[in-house]
Amino acid sequence: MKKYILTIIVLIAALAGAQAQSETTSFDVDGIKVIFKPTKKNIVNVRMYFRAGVFNYPPEKAGIENFAIEAATQCGTKKYPGNEFKDAAEKYSILVSGSSTLDYGFTQINCMKKYFASAWDLFSEAIMNPTFNDAEVQLLRNKLISRTKGLQSVPDSRLDQLLMQNGFEGTPYASEPDGTEETLNALTAADIRDYYNSILNKNQVFLVVVGNVDKDELISKVRASFSAMPVKPYNPPEYQVPAFNDNKLLVEKRDISTNYIGAIMNSPRFTNPDFVPFRIGIGVFSGFLFRQLRTNLHLSYAQGAHVEPQMMPYTEMYVSTTNPKDAVHAMIQMLKRIRQFTLSERGLNEVKSSFITSNYMQQQSSAAIAASLGEAEILGGWQYEENLPAAVDKISVDDITRTLNKYIIGVRWSYLGDAGLANDAADAFKERVN
Amino acid sequence: MVKIYLFSFLLFLSAGLFAQNKLNDNMFLEKLPNGLDVLVIEDNTVPLATIMITCKNGAYTETPKFNGLSHLYEHMFFKANKDYPSQDEFLNRVGELGIRFNGSTSFENVNYYFTLPAYNLKAGLKFMNSAIRYPKFDEKEMEKENVVVDGEFQRQESNPGFALNNAMEHHLWGDLYSRKNAIGDHQVIRTATPALMDSIKNKYYFPNNSLLTVAGDVKHEDVFKDVEKIYGNWAASGFDPFQKWPIPEFKPLEKTDYFIVESELTKVPLIMFQWHGPDTRNDVPATYAADIFSYIINQNGSKLNKELVQSGLATHINIGYLTLRHVGPIILSVAPNPTKVKECLAELKKQIAQWDMDDYLTDEQIETAKVKLEVKKAREEEVTTDFVQTISFWWSAASLDYFEGYAANMQKIGKAELQAYVRKYIKDKPYCAGMLINASLKEKILPQEFFKAN
């Protein structure tokens, strides 16, 4: 018992320490917001975020943003035409990439500190002066089509696609940020150039820099590179978050060795005070799934649950199993149990301790830190990410129970595998949690 | 959620996977009298500690009767033991200490790790000691876990690349397939017993066949003292398992072997070539050359990339060499343009035939490859919880001396060494070539008419 009390004291100190060590700052440089976190390590990561995503284009143009931002980093620039850009990056093993997802896109560089000047040169070129060379765009199109086909072939990624289609039917989230063969083939080099120019806007971008970089040097680089970026009005979209209050099942048949089953449920928004206790509660629920489905019932190797904090947030749970009927029934039982479960104070402290480990594990690389700060800024403010340990420290057992009951209601199931076994599990898929 | 990593799919990853440099100033190594290697890596950037035990076990120790059981053993480690006599008690302790845990089984090692708040390090070391030395192998728990491990296998089978990879291992290693197949055999896994687990333990799980790595916000002097107290009485086996149960030598390929794997799980074709490469017992210099060579061929400006990817014959190419103690494979994978598969294959063969020519590689490309390896090392060191995995690999596949001398030895590699490597292991040497393709594309392009050695 004495040892246990000591653990709690040390835990609280660590949570407080995590908050106190925050060194992230943000500032404006010629109209561009810069979020800067200095680190001690040798790798620098810089990201230019574009506030856009699937709400920014129609479904028939699915993939255009990802194509455009990736093409900006792969299809030549004014200073480095064609393959010269890739060759220049390769010389110092500088990773330059661009991509887009549901709510945003970003261009990033990742390099050793001693090659930062060369990396920044490529970064600013890719953002400000991409040329979208026709031949290079065609080569990239072939790669992207191959990649989208690959994503459809891999069960986990295909299940994710089915989850979005079933949960967000009728909203932009149901379309694929990577596009499809059909939509990618229909996009011309001019289409992606025009789209890229439409989001290159000081009011729509912000910069995240993580690394052992001098702040004054950074400011002068930002000013020199991006002061000429256009300034245009930007009106963020209105997000009408669907409420998942009923059950619904989408099945896709595939002849594979096991069955992939997922479900999405409600979640509070990232900026909602309910978010942190709910996220911790889902972490506890994920532990329930592990103990029950894997350890006690040996129904699965892979199962779990987590919160996806998008602009339209959701909770996801998943399992792969050869026994869908029992696994789905067990998941519903666990949902019922977690809604009625009251975590002990000791249990709460263990959950917080586990959170410290997970949180710091994600704070080791400059890329991971930049990703979490960037996403938090998109969703409401980078400070939410910085303040997360303190927010976790404040939550109570009641907060967790209340938020789980408030948001866990309907379950939108998606299924990839043996359709006959899905049919056998029909009743389980219809089981209500409340 | 617990994920157990298997390294079978290293085959698809980047070249020179585990290239490294000398031991850094923040790394400290000692060997206990019982033979346990203890490595401490100090990194106080986050207040965490990682404890990893690596054992020289894995696929290469497995006869067909044991195929997949190193991996099952790895799962059983996270269950009941003498001090935590049920799975629930084990998991409760995990919760109390704030541990994130995982393990991996690969060709030549099995490892287990806990990451936890640094203030719980000593308790974590004791917890690891209980698990590694005193597993219970409870029969009922094993019956359940056999199904779970087989579930992991089924997930791998459900991925499109598995069929090609598995067929390649059969073609490449023949009768010794089990020695390179970490995921194992369904029937062996499903029927495994505690007696078979004990058999593995009594052969391989001794301090003189293990490495303990402690990394993170720790002080090496304190760690060595604690480790001595906790692990000092772990008795050595008194034998070298690899002398007592030698790994059989892989027979060199006798002829080039082309095969086609048809699968409806894939939407895009994939071509894979593999050769028997060097290993760290017989040809250490060639292992360095293999890494440099791979990092040249994979460059955007390489001739292979220009003729295949920039020309539009393929969307992706990658060559890699996996450093191992027992025949590391050289793996070339190509994603051909589905409308130009025949032309892609012809160009690929043409390029390989030129790989040892004087003008195929430039001095600039060789220097770029060395820079890329340097940066790769910096990236690996950035995430300490991952870096312990890298160290674990090198310790088993080569040695920590090999790891320490890597950077200096890499600098000695020039064009002559690269040409010698190609001539000894690749050019005009027998290899295995597989194509993964679905039925509709196969019917359209008829690969059986051109996917041949000549």
mmCIF file of N, CA and C in Angstrom, chain A residues 350-420:
data_model
loop_
_atom_site.group_PDB
_atom_site.id
_atom_site.type_symbol
_atom_site.label_atom_id
_atom_site.label_comp_id
_atom_site.label_asym_id
_atom_site.label_seq_id
_atom_site.Cartn_x
_atom_site.Cartn_y
_atom_site.Cartn_z
ATOM 1 N N GLU A 350 -4.125 4.255 -12.687
ATOM 2 C CA GLU A 350 -3.401 3.367 -13.601
ATOM 3 C C GLU A 350 -3.607 3.799 -15.049
ATOM 4 N N VAL A 351 -4.831 4.199 -15.352
ATOM 5 C CA VAL A 351 -5.123 4.656 -16.714
ATOM 6 C C VAL A 351 -4.306 5.908 -17.030
ATOM 7 N N LYS A 352 -4.223 6.799 -16.045
ATOM 8 C CA LYS A 352 -3.430 8.018 -16.261
ATOM 9 C C LYS A 352 -1.951 7.682 -16.446
ATOM 10 N N SER A 353 -1.488 6.719 -15.683
ATOM 11 C CA SER A 353 -0.081 6.314 -15.793
ATOM 12 C C SER A 353 0.193 5.741 -17.180
ATOM 13 N N SER A 354 -0.729 4.920 -17.650
ATOM 14 C CA SER A 354 -0.591 4.358 -18.989
ATOM 15 C C SER A 354 -0.623 5.457 -20.037
ATOM 16 N N PHE A 355 -1.437 6.486 -19.768
ATOM 17 C CA PHE A 355 -1.505 7.612 -20.701
ATOM 18 C C PHE A 355 -0.148 8.320 -20.795
ATOM 19 N N ILE A 356 0.519 8.477 -19.664
ATOM 20 C CA ILE A 356 1.842 9.124 -19.687
ATOM 21 C C ILE A 356 2.760 8.379 -20.643
ATOM 22 N N THR A 357 2.766 7.058 -20.514
ATOM 23 C CA THR A 357 3.645 6.262 -21.366
ATOM 24 C C THR A 357 3.289 6.465 -22.837
ATOM 25 N N SER A 358 2.002 6.303 -23.157
ATOM 26 C CA SER A 358 1.589 6.419 -24.567
ATOM 27 C C SER A 358 1.871 7.819 -25.107
ATOM 28 N N ASN A 359 1.575 8.815 -24.307
ATOM 29 C CA ASN A 359 1.745 10.189 -24.760
ATOM 30 C C ASN A 359 3.218 10.490 -25.050
ATOM 31 N N TYR A 360 4.088 10.101 -24.138
ATOM 32 C CA TYR A 360 5.505 10.387 -24.361
ATOM 33 C C TYR A 360 6.102 9.524 -25.471
ATOM 34 N N MET A 361 5.565 8.324 -25.652
ATOM 35 C CA MET A 361 6.056 7.511 -26.765
ATOM 36 C C MET A 361 5.817 8.227 -28.093
ATOM 37 N N GLN A 362 4.757 9.033 -28.140
ATOM 38 C CA GLN A 362 4.433 9.766 -29.368
ATOM 39 C C GLN A 362 5.146 11.112 -29.441
ATOM 40 N N GLN A 363 5.961 11.405 -28.456
ATOM 41 C CA GLN A 363 6.664 12.691 -28.434
ATOM 42 C C GLN A 363 8.157 12.515 -28.682
ATOM 43 N N GLN A 364 8.544 11.424 -29.291
ATOM 44 C CA GLN A 364 9.971 11.156 -29.449
ATOM 45 C C GLN A 364 10.542 11.678 -30.762
ATOM 46 N N SER A 365 9.778 11.630 -31.835
ATOM 47 C CA SER A 365 10.332 12.096 -33.110
ATOM 48 C C SER A 365 9.756 13.460 -33.450
ATOM 49 N N SER A 366 10.558 14.243 -34.164
ATOM 50 C CA SER A 366 10.085 15.577 -34.563
ATOM 51 C C SER A 366 8.860 15.444 -35.468
ATOM 52 N N ALA A 367 8.818 14.406 -36.292
ATOM 53 C CA ALA A 367 7.679 14.228 -37.202
ATOM 54 C C ALA A 367 6.396 13.959 -36.410
ATOM 55 N N ALA A 368 6.501 13.121 -35.375
ATOM 56 C CA ALA A 368 5.306 12.796 -34.584
ATOM 57 C C ALA A 368 4.812 14.027 -33.823
ATOM 58 N N ILE A 369 5.747 14.812 -33.295
ATOM 59 C CA ILE A 369 5.347 16.024 -32.573
ATOM 60 C C ILE A 369 4.678 17.011 -33.528
ATOM 61 N N ALA A 370 5.281 17.177 -34.710
ATOM 62 C CA ALA A 370 4.699 18.104 -35.693
ATOM 63 C C ALA A 370 3.308 17.643 -36.109
ATOM 64 N N ALA A 371 3.145 16.338 -36.261
ATOM 65 C CA ALA A 371 1.842 15.811 -36.681
ATOM 66 C C ALA A 371 0.778 16.089 -35.625
ATOM 67 N N SER A 372 1.121 15.884 -34.361
ATOM 68 C CA SER A 372 0.103 16.086 -33.328
ATOM 69 C C SER A 372 -0.211 17.569 -33.137
ATOM 70 N N LEU A 373 0.799 18.432 -33.223
ATOM 71 C CA LEU A 373 0.537 19.874 -33.118
ATOM 72 C C LEU A 373 -0.292 20.359 -34.307
ATOM 73 N N GLY A 374 0.054 19.885 -35.485
ATOM 74 C CA GLY A 374 -0.654 20.312 -36.695
ATOM 75 C C GLY A 374 -2.107 19.887 -36.675
ATOM 76 N N GLU A 375 -2.349 18.649 -36.292
ATOM 77 C CA GLU A 375 -3.728 18.172 -36.259
ATOM 78 C C GLU A 375 -4.540 18.933 -35.206
ATOM 79 N N ALA A 376 -3.919 19.180 -34.044
ATOM 80 C CA ALA A 376 -4.617 19.924 -32.997
ATOM 81 C C ALA A 376 -4.967 21.333 -33.475
ATOM 82 N N GLU A 377 -4.056 21.958 -34.203
ATOM 83 C CA GLU A 377 -4.332 23.303 -34.720
ATOM 84 C C GLU A 377 -5.509 23.280 -35.696
ATOM 85 N N ILE A 378 -5.553 22.277 -36.551
ATOM 86 C CA ILE A 378 -6.683 22.137 -37.480
ATOM 87 C C ILE A 378 -7.993 21.991 -36.698
ATOM 88 N N LEU A 379 -7.948 21.205 -35.631
ATOM 89 C CA LEU A 379 -9.177 20.853 -34.919
ATOM 90 C C LEU A 379 -9.610 21.893 -33.884
ATOM 91 N N GLY A 380 -8.769 22.891 -33.636
ATOM 92 C CA GLY A 380 -9.207 23.902 -32.678
ATOM 93 C C GLY A 380 -8.100 24.686 -32.017
ATOM 94 N N GLY A 381 -6.875 24.219 -32.087
ATOM 95 C CA GLY A 381 -5.777 24.975 -31.484
ATOM 96 C C GLY A 381 -4.677 24.053 -30.983
ATOM 97 N N TRP A 382 -3.423 24.373 -31.314
ATOM 98 C CA TRP A 382 -2.307 23.507 -30.928
ATOM 99 C C TRP A 382 -2.173 23.393 -29.415
ATOM 100 N N GLN A 383 -2.715 24.406 -28.691
ATOM 101 C CA GLN A 383 -2.590 24.374 -27.228
ATOM 102 C C GLN A 383 -3.326 23.174 -26.623
ATOM 103 N N TYR A 384 -4.371 22.705 -27.313
ATOM 104 C CA TYR A 384 -5.083 21.536 -26.784
ATOM 105 C C TYR A 384 -4.135 20.348 -26.656
ATOM 106 N N GLU A 385 -3.245 20.201 -27.639
ATOM 107 C CA GLU A 385 -2.285 19.095 -27.601
ATOM 108 C C GLU A 385 -1.286 19.306 -26.463
ATOM 109 N N GLU A 386 -0.810 20.522 -26.344
ATOM 110 C CA GLU A 386 0.160 20.829 -25.295
ATOM 111 C C GLU A 386 -0.435 20.640 -23.901
ATOM 112 N N ASN A 387 -1.739 20.960 -23.779
ATOM 113 C CA ASN A 387 -2.369 20.919 -22.463
ATOM 114 C C ASN A 387 -2.994 19.566 -22.138
ATOM 115 N N LEU A 388 -2.835 18.616 -23.029
ATOM 116 C CA LEU A 388 -3.500 17.328 -22.829
ATOM 117 C C LEU A 388 -3.121 16.649 -21.511
ATOM 118 N N PRO A 389 -1.825 16.590 -21.140
ATOM 119 C CA PRO A 389 -1.503 15.934 -19.863
ATOM 120 C C PRO A 389 -2.223 16.580 -18.671
ATOM 121 N N ALA A 390 -2.289 17.922 -18.664
ATOM 122 C CA ALA A 390 -2.974 18.597 -17.556
ATOM 123 C C ALA A 390 -4.463 18.299 -17.589
ATOM 124 N N ALA A 391 -5.039 18.235 -18.798
ATOM 125 C CA ALA A 391 -6.469 17.935 -18.916
ATOM 126 C C ALA A 391 -6.753 16.513 -18.430
ATOM 127 N N VAL A 392 -5.860 15.600 -18.739
ATOM 128 C CA VAL A 392 -6.028 14.212 -18.283
ATOM 129 C C VAL A 392 -5.953 14.162 -16.760
ATOM 130 N N ASP A 393 -5.044 14.926 -16.204
ATOM 131 C CA ASP A 393 -4.871 14.914 -14.752
ATOM 132 C C ASP A 393 -6.135 15.346 -14.015
ATOM 133 N N LYS A 394 -6.935 16.204 -14.671
ATOM 134 C CA LYS A 394 -8.112 16.768 -13.995
ATOM 135 C C LYS A 394 -9.345 15.879 -14.062
ATOM 136 N N ILE A 395 -9.367 14.907 -14.943
ATOM 137 C CA ILE A 395 -10.637 14.191 -15.138
ATOM 138 C C ILE A 395 -10.951 13.280 -13.945
ATOM 139 N N SER A 396 -12.259 13.049 -13.782
ATOM 140 C CA SER A 396 -12.712 12.208 -12.677
ATOM 141 C C SER A 396 -13.373 10.952 -13.238
ATOM 142 N N VAL A 397 -13.595 10.017 -12.343
ATOM 143 C CA VAL A 397 -14.302 8.792 -12.714
ATOM 144 C C VAL A 397 -15.694 9.129 -13.253
ATOM 145 N N ASP A 398 -16.362 10.069 -12.611
ATOM 146 C CA ASP A 398 -17.707 10.459 -13.061
ATOM 147 C C ASP A 398 -17.700 11.031 -14.472
ATOM 148 N N ASP A 399 -16.668 11.822 -14.782
ATOM 149 C CA ASP A 399 -16.560 12.389 -16.144
ATOM 150 C C ASP A 399 -16.541 11.264 -17.178
ATOM 151 N N ILE A 400 -15.785 10.242 -16.884
ATOM 152 C CA ILE A 400 -15.645 9.135 -17.842
ATOM 153 C C ILE A 400 -16.985 8.420 -18.022
ATOM 154 N N THR A 401 -17.624 8.072 -16.925
ATOM 155 C CA THR A 401 -18.900 7.343 -16.997
ATOM 156 C C THR A 401 -19.963 8.173 -17.726
ATOM 157 N N ARG A 402 -20.031 9.426 -17.380
ATOM 158 C CA ARG A 402 -21.051 10.296 -17.988
ATOM 159 C C ARG A 402 -20.855 10.420 -19.504
ATOM 160 N N THR A 403 -19.627 10.629 -19.926
ATOM 161 C CA THR A 403 -19.413 10.850 -21.366
ATOM 162 C C THR A 403 -19.608 9.549 -22.151
ATOM 163 N N LEU A 404 -19.203 8.423 -21.584
ATOM 164 C CA LEU A 404 -19.421 7.155 -22.300
ATOM 165 C C LEU A 404 -20.917 6.916 -22.508
ATOM 166 N N ASN A 405 -21.715 7.203 -21.501
ATOM 167 C CA ASN A 405 -23.165 7.006 -21.630
ATOM 168 C C ASN A 405 -23.783 8.000 -22.607
ATOM 169 N N LYS A 406 -23.202 9.159 -22.663
ATOM 170 C CA LYS A 406 -23.754 10.198 -23.533
ATOM 171 C C LYS A 406 -23.520 9.884 -25.015
ATOM 172 N N TYR A 407 -22.345 9.319 -25.332
ATOM 173 C CA TYR A 407 -21.981 9.196 -26.747
ATOM 174 C C TYR A 407 -22.098 7.777 -27.313
ATOM 175 N N ILE A 408 -21.997 6.768 -26.492
ATOM 176 C CA ILE A 408 -22.078 5.398 -27.009
ATOM 177 C C ILE A 408 -23.546 5.006 -27.088
ATOM 178 N N ILE A 409 -24.098 5.072 -28.304
ATOM 179 C CA ILE A 409 -25.527 4.776 -28.496
ATOM 180 C C ILE A 409 -25.687 3.843 -29.709
ATOM 181 N N GLY A 410 -25.570 4.388 -30.903
ATOM 182 C CA GLY A 410 -25.720 3.578 -32.106
ATOM 183 C C GLY A 410 -24.385 3.020 -32.578
ATOM 184 N N VAL A 411 -24.454 1.939 -33.363
ATOM 185 C CA VAL A 411 -23.231 1.281 -33.835
ATOM 186 C C VAL A 411 -23.366 1.047 -35.341
ATOM 187 N N ARG A 412 -22.538 1.690 -36.126
ATOM 188 C CA ARG A 412 -22.551 1.523 -37.587
ATOM 189 C C ARG A 412 -21.480 0.504 -37.972
ATOM 190 N N TRP A 413 -21.913 -0.711 -38.253
ATOM 191 C CA TRP A 413 -20.987 -1.806 -38.521
ATOM 192 C C TRP A 413 -20.592 -1.879 -39.996
ATOM 193 N N SER A 414 -19.353 -2.248 -40.248
ATOM 194 C CA SER A 414 -18.923 -2.619 -41.603
ATOM 195 C C SER A 414 -18.175 -3.938 -41.512
ATOM 196 N N TYR A 415 -18.252 -4.700 -42.587
ATOM 197 C CA TYR A 415 -17.797 -6.102 -42.539
ATOM 198 C C TYR A 415 -17.150 -6.455 -43.866
ATOM 199 N N LEU A 416 -15.990 -7.083 -43.786
ATOM 200 C CA LEU A 416 -15.280 -7.560 -44.985
ATOM 201 C C LEU A 416 -14.918 -9.023 -44.756
ATOM 202 N N GLY A 417 -15.449 -9.903 -45.592
ATOM 203 C CA GLY A 417 -15.123 -11.325 -45.418
ATOM 204 C C GLY A 417 -16.233 -12.221 -45.890
ATOM 205 N N ASP A 418 -16.454 -13.309 -45.169
ATOM 206 C CA ASP A 418 -17.426 -14.345 -45.521
ATOM 207 C C ASP A 418 -18.857 -13.810 -45.291
ATOM 208 N N ALA A 419 -19.590 -13.611 -46.387
ATOM 209 C CA ALA A 419 -20.928 -13.024 -46.270
ATOM 210 C C ALA A 419 -21.882 -13.961 -45.541
ATOM 211 N N GLY A 420 -21.681 -15.268 -45.685
ATOM 212 C CA GLY A 420 -22.534 -16.228 -44.985
ATOM 213 C C GLY A 420 -22.401 -16.089 -43.473
#
